[in-house]
Amino acid sequence: MSIVDRKERQRAERYDLIVAAARDLAEAEGWDAVTTRRLAGLIDYSQPVLYSHFKGKADIMAAVANGGFEELATRLRTQTAMGTPDVLRNVCAAYLEFARSQPVTYEAMFVLPTQIKFASADTPIALRATFAELLAALGPDRPSPELLAEVLWSALHGMVVLVQSERIPARGADVRLDVLVQSFGRQSR
Amino acid sequence: MSIVDRKERQRAERYDLIVAAARDLAEAEGWDAVTTRRLAGLIDYSQPVLYSHFKGKADIMAAVANGGFEELATRLRTQTAMGTPDVLRNVCAAYLEFARSQPVTYEAMFVLPTQIKFASADTPIALRATFAELLAALGPDRPSPELLAEVLWSALHGMVVLVQSERIPARGADVRLDVLVQSFGRQSR
DNA sequence: ACGCTAATCTAGCGGCGCTAGATATTCTGC
DNA sequence: GCAGAATATCTAGCGCCGCTAGATTAGCGT
C-alpha cells in the first residue's frame, strides 16, 4: 500500500500548498488578486489541478477560512484558560488582534459569502469553539447568554470591518475596546 | 439656452434611471447580477453610455450608496426628533430596519470597498448626519462620546452583516436589540 | 439644405472562473 | 521487459466580466 500512501501524502501536500499560496497571495494583494491562473502559476501546475482538489475558488477560500477558525479558537482559548479577572477584555483583545494580524483570512471567515454553516449541525468544531470562548468570557449567570454573546461578537466584528474598510479611524481602537468591555462587563462595579 | 437645458435635464434623468436600475436589480438579484451589460439593457442604451455618466461600476454603486445615506439619515433624524425617552432604542431599531429593508443599498454603503471618505473633510453631509444622530441618541455628558458612538455603530453594523450573511440566526433580533440598548444605555437604572 | 459637433453604438481587448478533450505518465499483468 | 489500462496532467477554449477605441448616427447652427 505504500505507493498509494505516497500518492495520497503528495496529494495532501499539494492541497496544503494551494491553501498556503492562496492565503499568502491574498494577504499580500487581497482576494481579488487571487485568481485561479495566478494560483496555478504559484504552485507550478496548470489550472485544472486546482479543480481536482477544490470545487472552485470559493472552496479554496473556505479552506483558508477553516484554518483561520482553528487559529482563532486557539488564541481565544489561551486567554480564557489563563483565568485572569479581566478575561473578557483579553478575549476581545485577542479577537481583534487576530483580525488585525490576518485581515484577509478574517475576511474569508466572516465577511465573504460562504457556504459554511454557522450555528448548524455541521458547523466546524473550531467555529463552535470560538463562539463558546466568547460565551465563557462573559461569565456565568447571564440572562440570555447566547444572545449576549452574539451581540458582543457583532460589536467586535463591526469594529474589525469598519476599521479595515477605513470607515472608522484606526486611531482609538484600544479606547473603543475599553468602552466595549465596560458596556458588556457585569455592571456590579 | 433652453435646448442646452433640456439636454442637461435629460442627462440628469438618465443618470437617475441608471442609479435606480442598478439599485433595483441589486435588490432583486444581488450586486453580482449587476453587470454593465445588463444595466445597459435595462435602460435601453449601450454599455458605453454608462461610462459617460460614471467612471465605472464602482462609481454607480457609490451613487446608490449616496442615496442610501440620505434616507438613513432621514430615518434616524425622525426618531431623534421625536425625543421620547427611549430614543436610543428607537434610533437603533430604525438603523436595523433600514438595513433589513434595503440590504443591498446597505451593502453598497457600508460593506463593499468604497472610495467614499468617512470622517474626512469631504465626507458626504448625509453620512456625517447619520453619525451625528447616533451620537445624539446616546445623550449628553458621556465620556468620549465619539468613540462610544463608534462602538455602538460597530455593534449595529455587526448585527446587520452577521445576520444578513447568515452567520447569526435572524431569530432573536429584537432581543439582541434589547441587550444592546441595555448595555449602551446609561447605567443609572 | 448642409456641414459640424456631439451623442451613441459596434466591436473588441484582456482577464475572469471553469471544463472538455487530448496528451503524458504511471501502474498492472503477462 | 513490455503492451495496454488507468490515472494524472495539460492545452485550448467557452461564456462571461469591466472597460474603451473608433465608426456611425443624429441633431444642431448657419
Short mmCIF file of C-alpha atoms (C1' of nucleotides) in Angstrom, two decimals:
data_model
loop_
_atom_site.label_atom_id
_atom_site.label_comp_id
_atom_site.label_asym_id
_atom_site.label_seq_id
_atom_site.Cartn_x
_atom_site.Cartn_y
_atom_site.Cartn_z
CA MET A 1 0.00 0.00 0.00
CA SER A 2 2.98 2.29 0.32
CA ILE A 3 2.71 3.55 -3.22
CA VAL A 4 -0.87 4.56 -2.70
CA ASP A 5 0.13 6.08 0.61
CA ARG A 6 2.82 8.14 -1.00
CA LYS A 7 0.40 9.38 -3.63
CA GLU A 8 -2.10 10.36 -1.03
CA ARG A 9 0.55 12.10 1.01
CA GLN A 10 1.75 14.02 -2.03
CA ARG A 11 -1.80 14.98 -2.84
CA ALA A 12 -2.30 16.22 0.68
CA GLU A 13 0.90 18.21 0.47
CA ARG A 14 -0.22 19.83 -2.74
CA TYR A 15 -3.57 20.61 -1.14
CA ASP A 16 -1.80 22.42 1.67
CA LEU A 17 0.47 24.13 -0.83
CA ILE A 18 -2.53 25.53 -2.65
CA VAL A 19 -4.21 26.76 0.52
CA ALA A 20 -0.99 28.35 1.73
CA ALA A 21 -0.37 30.01 -1.62
CA ALA A 22 -3.91 31.35 -1.69
CA ARG A 23 -3.63 32.73 1.84
CA ASP A 24 -0.24 34.30 1.23
CA LEU A 25 -1.23 35.86 -2.06
CA ALA A 26 -4.41 37.19 -0.52
CA GLU A 27 -2.56 38.63 2.47
CA ALA A 28 -0.14 40.28 0.07
CA GLU A 29 -2.52 41.65 -2.55
CA GLY A 30 -6.08 40.98 -1.44
CA TRP A 31 -8.57 38.32 -2.51
CA ASP A 32 -9.20 39.97 -5.87
CA ALA A 33 -5.62 39.20 -6.81
CA VAL A 34 -6.13 35.52 -6.08
CA THR A 35 -7.11 34.18 -9.48
CA THR A 36 -7.03 30.56 -10.45
CA ARG A 37 -4.39 31.32 -13.07
CA ARG A 38 -2.04 33.07 -10.67
CA LEU A 39 -2.58 30.38 -8.07
CA ALA A 40 -1.78 27.68 -10.60
CA GLY A 41 1.36 29.55 -11.58
CA LEU A 42 2.47 29.83 -7.95
CA ILE A 43 2.29 26.09 -7.40
CA ASP A 44 3.73 25.25 -10.83
CA TYR A 45 0.71 23.34 -12.00
CA SER A 46 -1.95 24.12 -14.52
CA GLN A 47 -5.35 25.47 -13.58
CA PRO A 48 -7.36 22.24 -13.74
CA VAL A 49 -5.24 20.72 -10.99
CA LEU A 50 -6.87 23.16 -8.60
CA TYR A 51 -10.22 21.69 -9.52
CA SER A 52 -9.09 18.20 -8.66
CA HIS A 53 -8.67 19.38 -5.07
CA PHE A 54 -11.38 22.01 -4.79
CA LYS A 55 -14.80 22.56 -6.23
CA GLY A 56 -13.85 26.09 -7.17
CA LYS A 57 -12.32 29.29 -5.95
CA ALA A 58 -14.89 29.67 -3.19
CA ASP A 59 -13.91 26.25 -1.93
CA ILE A 60 -10.27 27.28 -1.71
CA MET A 61 -11.24 30.35 0.25
CA ALA A 62 -13.31 28.20 2.57
CA ALA A 63 -10.23 26.08 3.21
CA VAL A 64 -8.29 29.20 4.18
CA ALA A 65 -11.17 30.21 6.41
CA ASN A 66 -11.16 26.83 8.14
CA GLY A 67 -7.51 27.24 9.02
CA GLY A 68 -8.41 30.60 10.48
CA PHE A 69 -11.16 29.13 12.63
CA GLU A 70 -8.64 26.77 14.19
CA GLU A 71 -6.18 29.51 14.97
CA LEU A 72 -8.75 31.94 16.29
CA ALA A 73 -10.22 29.34 18.61
CA THR A 74 -6.76 28.53 19.90
CA ARG A 75 -5.95 32.16 20.52
CA LEU A 76 -9.16 32.77 22.41
CA ARG A 77 -8.82 29.58 24.43
CA THR A 78 -5.38 30.70 25.55
CA GLN A 79 -6.95 33.79 27.04
CA THR A 80 -9.87 32.12 28.78
CA ALA A 81 -7.59 29.39 30.10
CA MET A 82 -5.49 31.97 31.91
CA GLY A 83 -8.50 32.79 34.01
CA THR A 84 -7.40 36.28 34.99
CA PRO A 85 -10.16 38.57 36.25
CA ASP A 86 -10.32 40.60 33.05
CA VAL A 87 -10.88 37.57 30.84
CA LEU A 88 -13.45 39.43 28.81
CA ARG A 89 -11.05 42.17 27.86
CA ASN A 90 -8.28 39.74 26.99
CA VAL A 91 -10.52 37.60 24.84
CA CYS A 92 -11.83 40.62 22.97
CA ALA A 93 -8.31 41.93 22.52
CA ALA A 94 -7.20 38.54 21.18
CA TYR A 95 -10.10 38.54 18.71
CA LEU A 96 -9.20 42.00 17.46
CA GLU A 97 -5.54 41.12 17.29
CA PHE A 98 -6.28 38.06 15.19
CA ALA A 99 -8.28 40.14 12.75
CA ARG A 100 -5.54 42.76 12.65
CA SER A 101 -2.79 40.27 12.00
CA GLN A 102 -4.59 38.21 9.36
CA PRO A 103 -7.11 40.53 7.76
CA VAL A 104 -7.80 38.53 4.64
CA THR A 105 -8.14 35.25 6.46
CA TYR A 106 -10.60 37.05 8.69
CA GLU A 107 -12.35 38.30 5.58
CA ALA A 108 -12.70 34.77 4.24
CA MET A 109 -14.04 33.61 7.58
CA PHE A 110 -16.54 36.29 8.38
CA VAL A 111 -17.14 38.66 5.51
CA LEU A 112 -17.16 36.98 2.15
CA PRO A 113 -20.11 34.88 1.07
CA THR A 114 -19.63 31.42 2.41
CA GLN A 115 -21.35 28.10 2.34
CA ILE A 116 -20.00 27.28 5.79
CA LYS A 117 -22.93 26.74 8.06
CA PHE A 118 -22.98 28.76 11.26
CA ALA A 119 -24.89 27.54 14.29
CA SER A 120 -25.95 24.44 12.42
CA ALA A 121 -25.49 20.70 12.75
CA ASP A 122 -22.39 20.60 10.55
CA THR A 123 -20.74 23.74 11.85
CA PRO A 124 -16.96 23.29 12.01
CA ILE A 125 -15.86 22.38 15.52
CA ALA A 126 -13.34 25.20 15.68
CA LEU A 127 -16.07 27.67 14.86
CA ARG A 128 -18.30 26.39 17.63
CA ALA A 129 -15.31 26.57 19.95
CA THR A 130 -14.73 30.21 19.05
CA PHE A 131 -18.26 31.11 19.95
CA ALA A 132 -18.02 29.07 23.14
CA GLU A 133 -14.97 31.06 24.21
CA LEU A 134 -16.86 34.31 23.79
CA LEU A 135 -19.69 32.83 25.81
CA ALA A 136 -17.34 31.74 28.55
CA ALA A 137 -15.59 35.09 28.66
CA LEU A 138 -18.86 36.77 29.55
CA GLY A 139 -19.05 34.71 32.71
CA PRO A 140 -21.81 32.60 34.21
CA ASP A 141 -25.30 33.53 35.30
CA ARG A 142 -26.07 35.91 32.49
CA PRO A 143 -29.54 36.42 31.11
CA SER A 144 -29.87 35.01 27.56
CA PRO A 145 -26.16 34.26 27.33
CA GLU A 146 -26.19 33.17 23.69
CA LEU A 147 -27.83 36.36 22.53
CA LEU A 148 -25.47 38.40 24.66
CA ALA A 149 -22.52 36.63 23.09
CA GLU A 150 -23.96 37.28 19.66
CA VAL A 151 -24.17 40.96 20.38
CA LEU A 152 -20.64 41.02 21.73
CA TRP A 153 -19.45 39.21 18.64
CA SER A 154 -21.36 41.67 16.47
CA ALA A 155 -19.64 44.58 18.15
CA LEU A 156 -16.22 43.04 17.75
CA HIS A 157 -16.90 42.13 14.15
CA GLY A 158 -18.27 45.58 13.40
CA MET A 159 -15.18 47.21 14.81
CA VAL A 160 -12.96 44.95 12.74
CA VAL A 161 -14.63 45.51 9.41
CA LEU A 162 -15.36 49.20 9.82
CA VAL A 163 -11.75 49.88 10.73
CA GLN A 164 -10.43 47.62 7.97
CA SER A 165 -12.55 49.36 5.37
CA GLU A 166 -11.49 52.73 6.78
CA ARG A 167 -14.98 53.70 7.75
CA ILE A 168 -13.85 54.14 11.34
CA PRO A 169 -10.39 55.55 12.09
CA ALA A 170 -7.80 53.04 13.27
CA ARG A 171 -6.93 55.51 16.00
CA GLY A 172 -8.71 54.91 19.26
CA ALA A 173 -9.03 51.18 18.80
CA ASP A 174 -7.82 50.49 22.32
CA VAL A 175 -10.19 53.01 23.86
CA ARG A 176 -13.05 51.51 21.90
CA LEU A 177 -12.10 48.16 23.33
CA ASP A 178 -12.29 49.67 26.82
CA VAL A 179 -15.69 51.12 26.06
CA LEU A 180 -16.94 47.82 24.75
CA VAL A 181 -15.70 45.80 27.69
CA GLN A 182 -17.15 48.34 30.14
CA SER A 183 -20.51 48.11 28.42
CA PHE A 184 -20.62 44.34 28.37
CA GLY A 185 -18.96 43.68 31.68
CA ARG A 186 -21.05 42.94 34.73
CA GLN A 187 -22.49 46.19 35.87
CA SER A 188 -21.85 45.37 39.53
CA ARG A 189 -18.90 47.70 39.71
CA MET B 1 -30.41 78.23 -23.51
CA SER B 2 -33.48 76.04 -23.39
CA ILE B 3 -32.06 73.41 -25.71
CA VAL B 4 -29.00 73.02 -23.55
CA ASP B 5 -31.24 72.98 -20.51
CA ARG B 6 -33.36 70.22 -21.94
CA LYS B 7 -30.28 68.20 -22.75
CA GLU B 8 -28.95 68.60 -19.27
CA ARG B 9 -32.29 67.66 -17.79
CA GLN B 10 -32.48 64.56 -19.94
CA ARG B 11 -28.97 63.64 -18.96
CA ALA B 12 -29.87 64.02 -15.31
CA GLU B 13 -32.94 61.88 -15.82
CA ARG B 14 -30.89 59.18 -17.44
CA TYR B 15 -28.41 59.37 -14.59
CA ASP B 16 -31.21 58.75 -12.12
CA LEU B 17 -32.56 55.99 -14.33
CA ILE B 18 -29.23 54.21 -14.21
CA VAL B 19 -28.91 54.52 -10.45
CA ALA B 20 -32.47 53.30 -9.93
CA ALA B 21 -31.98 50.38 -12.30
CA ALA B 22 -28.77 49.41 -10.54
CA ARG B 23 -30.40 49.57 -7.13
CA ASP B 24 -33.48 47.64 -8.20
CA LEU B 25 -31.52 44.95 -9.97
CA ALA B 26 -29.22 44.62 -6.99
CA GLU B 27 -32.13 44.39 -4.57
CA ALA B 28 -33.64 41.71 -6.76
CA GLU B 29 -30.60 39.59 -7.56
CA GLY B 30 -27.62 40.93 -5.61
CA TRP B 31 -24.71 43.09 -6.71
CA ASP B 32 -23.06 40.28 -8.63
CA ALA B 33 -26.00 40.30 -11.02
CA VAL B 34 -25.48 43.99 -11.72
CA THR B 35 -23.24 43.89 -14.77
CA THR B 36 -22.70 46.78 -17.11
CA ARG B 37 -24.28 44.80 -19.93
CA ARG B 38 -27.46 44.02 -18.04
CA LEU B 39 -27.66 47.58 -16.77
CA ALA B 40 -27.29 48.93 -20.28
CA GLY B 41 -30.02 46.59 -21.45
CA LEU B 42 -32.36 47.73 -18.70
CA ILE B 43 -32.09 51.37 -19.69
CA ASP B 44 -32.14 50.60 -23.43
CA TYR B 45 -28.76 52.12 -24.12
CA SER B 46 -25.45 50.58 -24.97
CA GLN B 47 -22.74 49.99 -22.41
CA PRO B 48 -20.53 53.00 -23.16
CA VAL B 49 -23.36 55.35 -22.21
CA LEU B 50 -22.88 54.24 -18.62
CA TYR B 51 -19.32 55.45 -18.79
CA SER B 52 -20.38 58.90 -19.91
CA HIS B 53 -22.15 59.26 -16.55
CA PHE B 54 -19.96 57.19 -14.27
CA LYS B 55 -16.29 56.37 -14.03
CA GLY B 56 -17.13 52.72 -13.74
CA LYS B 57 -19.25 50.17 -11.95
CA ALA B 58 -17.87 51.17 -8.55
CA ASP B 59 -18.96 54.72 -9.25
CA ILE B 60 -22.52 53.58 -9.95
CA MET B 61 -22.58 51.68 -6.70
CA ALA B 62 -21.29 54.74 -4.89
CA ALA B 63 -24.23 56.70 -6.32
CA VAL B 64 -26.63 54.10 -4.92
CA ALA B 65 -24.83 54.32 -1.60
CA ASN B 66 -25.21 58.09 -1.53
CA GLY B 67 -28.94 57.80 -1.93
CA GLY B 68 -28.91 55.40 0.99
CA PHE B 69 -27.02 57.84 3.18
CA GLU B 70 -29.74 60.41 2.64
CA GLU B 71 -32.52 58.04 3.51
CA LEU B 72 -30.81 56.56 6.53
CA ALA B 73 -30.06 60.00 7.93
CA THR B 74 -33.69 60.98 7.46
CA ARG B 75 -34.96 57.86 9.15
CA LEU B 76 -32.71 58.32 12.15
CA ARG B 77 -33.49 62.00 12.43
CA THR B 78 -37.17 61.19 12.58
CA GLN B 79 -36.51 59.10 15.66
CA THR B 80 -34.30 61.56 17.49
CA ALA B 81 -36.67 64.40 16.68
CA MET B 82 -39.47 62.63 18.49
CA GLY B 83 -37.49 62.96 21.68
CA THR B 84 -39.15 60.08 23.50
CA PRO B 85 -37.25 58.72 26.49
CA ASP B 86 -36.11 55.60 24.69
CA VAL B 87 -34.55 57.49 21.79
CA LEU B 88 -31.60 55.19 21.79
CA ARG B 89 -33.68 52.12 21.22
CA ASN B 90 -35.75 53.75 18.52
CA VAL B 91 -32.72 55.02 16.64
CA CYS B 92 -31.07 51.61 16.78
CA ALA B 93 -34.27 49.97 15.66
CA ALA B 94 -34.55 52.40 12.75
CA TYR B 95 -30.97 51.64 11.73
CA LEU B 96 -31.63 47.92 11.75
CA GLU B 97 -34.89 48.35 9.92
CA PHE B 98 -33.21 50.35 7.19
CA ALA B 99 -30.63 47.62 6.71
CA ARG B 100 -33.35 44.98 6.69
CA SER B 101 -35.49 46.77 4.15
CA GLN B 102 -32.69 47.69 1.75
CA PRO B 103 -29.95 45.15 2.26
CA VAL B 104 -28.02 45.75 -0.92
CA THR B 105 -28.10 49.51 -0.61
CA TYR B 106 -26.77 48.97 2.87
CA GLU B 107 -24.10 46.72 1.43
CA ALA B 108 -23.01 49.40 -1.01
CA MET B 109 -22.88 51.94 1.80
CA PHE B 110 -21.07 50.02 4.48
CA VAL B 111 -19.68 46.73 3.25
CA LEU B 112 -18.30 46.89 -0.25
CA PRO B 113 -14.98 48.58 -0.94
CA THR B 114 -15.65 52.25 -1.38
CA GLN B 115 -13.75 55.36 -2.18
CA ILE B 116 -16.15 57.43 -0.11
CA LYS B 117 -14.23 59.08 2.65
CA PHE B 118 -15.51 58.55 6.15
CA ALA B 119 -14.74 61.04 8.90
CA SER B 120 -12.83 63.17 6.45
CA ALA B 121 -13.07 66.67 5.04
CA ASP B 122 -15.15 65.62 2.04
CA THR B 123 -17.42 63.17 3.81
CA PRO B 124 -20.95 63.35 2.40
CA ILE B 125 -23.15 65.50 4.58
CA ALA B 126 -25.78 62.81 4.96
CA LEU B 127 -23.15 60.45 6.25
CA ARG B 128 -21.99 62.91 8.88
CA ALA B 129 -25.61 63.45 9.80
CA THR B 130 -26.13 59.73 10.31
CA PHE B 131 -23.24 59.55 12.71
CA ALA B 132 -24.45 62.69 14.46
CA GLU B 133 -27.83 61.07 15.07
CA LEU B 134 -26.19 58.09 16.71
CA LEU B 135 -24.17 60.48 18.83
CA ALA B 136 -27.26 62.40 19.85
CA ALA B 137 -29.19 59.25 20.67
CA LEU B 138 -26.61 58.34 23.27
CA GLY B 139 -27.41 61.50 25.15
CA PRO B 140 -25.22 64.26 26.57
CA ASP B 141 -22.44 64.14 29.13
CA ARG B 142 -20.91 60.89 28.00
CA PRO B 143 -17.22 60.16 28.31
CA SER B 144 -15.52 60.01 24.88
CA PRO B 145 -18.84 60.30 23.05
CA GLU B 146 -17.40 59.83 19.55
CA LEU B 147 -15.71 56.59 20.47
CA LEU B 148 -18.84 55.40 22.22
CA ALA B 149 -20.87 56.14 19.12
CA GLU B 150 -18.34 54.29 17.01
CA VAL B 151 -18.70 51.23 19.21
CA LEU B 152 -22.47 51.45 19.06
CA TRP B 153 -22.32 51.75 15.31
CA SER B 154 -19.96 48.77 15.18
CA ALA B 155 -22.39 46.66 17.16
CA LEU B 156 -25.31 47.63 14.94
CA HIS B 157 -23.30 47.06 11.81
CA GLY B 158 -22.02 43.73 13.07
CA MET B 159 -25.53 42.57 13.82
CA VAL B 160 -26.66 43.60 10.35
CA VAL B 161 -23.95 41.88 8.38
CA LEU B 162 -23.72 38.75 10.50
CA VAL B 163 -27.45 38.21 10.23
CA GLN B 164 -27.50 39.03 6.52
CA SER B 165 -24.73 36.57 5.80
CA GLU B 166 -26.49 34.01 7.96
CA ARG B 167 -23.68 33.78 10.44
CA ILE B 168 -26.08 34.74 13.22
CA PRO B 169 -29.67 33.50 13.17
CA ALA B 170 -32.28 36.04 12.21
CA ARG B 171 -34.29 34.82 15.17
CA GLY B 172 -33.78 36.83 18.32
CA ALA B 173 -33.01 40.08 16.54
CA ASP B 174 -35.34 42.03 18.78
CA VAL B 175 -33.91 40.56 21.95
CA ARG B 176 -30.43 41.36 20.72
CA LEU B 177 -31.56 44.92 20.22
CA ASP B 178 -32.75 44.97 23.82
CA VAL B 179 -29.43 43.60 25.02
CA LEU B 180 -27.55 46.18 23.02
CA VAL B 181 -29.59 49.12 24.24
CA GLN B 182 -29.33 47.90 27.81
CA SER B 183 -25.59 47.67 27.51
CA PHE B 184 -25.15 51.09 25.98
CA GLY B 185 -27.84 52.89 27.89
CA ARG B 186 -26.94 54.95 30.91
CA GLN B 187 -26.30 52.53 33.71
CA SER B 188 -28.13 54.69 36.25
CA ARG B 189 -31.12 52.42 36.26
"C1'" DA C 1 -30.10 72.07 -47.11
"C1'" DC C 2 -25.69 71.23 -45.34
"C1'" DG C 3 -21.53 70.83 -42.63
"C1'" DC C 4 -20.03 70.09 -37.98
"C1'" DT C 5 -20.18 68.68 -33.41
"C1'" DA C 6 -21.76 65.80 -30.02
"C1'" DA C 7 -24.05 61.67 -28.80
"C1'" DT C 8 -24.28 56.88 -29.32
"C1'" DC C 9 -23.19 52.29 -30.99
"C1'" DT C 10 -20.48 48.30 -32.76
"C1'" DA C 11 -16.83 45.64 -31.96
"C1'" DG C 12 -13.15 44.14 -29.46
"C1'" DC C 13 -9.33 43.73 -25.66
"C1'" DG C 14 -7.55 41.31 -21.84
"C1'" DG C 15 -8.82 38.73 -17.92
"C1'" DC C 16 -12.00 36.01 -15.15
"C1'" DG C 17 -13.87 31.06 -13.31
"C1'" DC C 18 -14.33 26.85 -15.06
"C1'" DT C 19 -14.21 22.48 -18.13
"C1'" DA C 20 -13.92 19.09 -22.20
"C1'" DG C 21 -10.92 16.54 -24.68
"C1'" DA C 22 -6.12 15.49 -25.83
"C1'" DT C 23 -1.77 14.01 -24.00
"C1'" DA C 24 1.58 12.30 -20.99
"C1'" DT C 25 2.71 9.46 -17.09
"C1'" DT C 26 2.41 5.61 -14.06
"C1'" DC C 27 0.78 1.13 -12.76
"C1'" DT C 28 -0.66 -3.76 -13.83
"C1'" DG C 29 -0.49 -8.29 -15.71
"C1'" DC C 30 1.96 -11.15 -18.61
"C1'" DG D 1 10.73 -6.05 -20.29
"C1'" DC D 2 6.68 -4.62 -22.33
"C1'" DA D 3 1.75 -3.80 -24.07
"C1'" DG D 4 -2.31 -1.91 -22.55
"C1'" DA D 5 -5.21 0.10 -18.89
"C1'" DA D 6 -5.77 3.59 -15.64
"C1'" DT D 7 -4.59 7.76 -13.80
"C1'" DA D 8 -2.67 12.29 -13.73
"C1'" DT D 9 -1.94 16.46 -16.04
"C1'" DC D 10 -2.10 19.89 -19.72
"C1'" DT D 11 -3.76 22.56 -23.78
"C1'" DA D 12 -7.25 25.01 -25.51
"C1'" DG D 13 -11.42 27.15 -25.30
"C1'" DC D 14 -16.30 28.69 -23.57
"C1'" DG D 15 -19.07 32.36 -21.93
"C1'" DC D 16 -18.81 35.96 -19.06
"C1'" DC D 17 -16.80 40.27 -16.97
"C1'" DG D 18 -15.34 45.64 -16.88
"C1'" DC D 19 -13.94 48.80 -19.94
"C1'" DT D 20 -12.65 51.51 -24.37
"C1'" DA D 21 -11.23 52.91 -29.32
"C1'" DG D 22 -13.03 54.02 -33.49
"C1'" DA D 23 -17.00 54.03 -36.64
"C1'" DT D 24 -21.55 55.78 -37.13
"C1'" DT D 25 -25.59 58.35 -36.47
"C1'" DA D 26 -28.32 62.32 -35.00
"C1'" DG D 27 -29.24 66.90 -34.31
"C1'" DC D 28 -27.64 71.49 -34.05
"C1'" DG D 29 -26.30 76.31 -36.12
"C1'" DT D 30 -25.90 78.65 -40.28
#
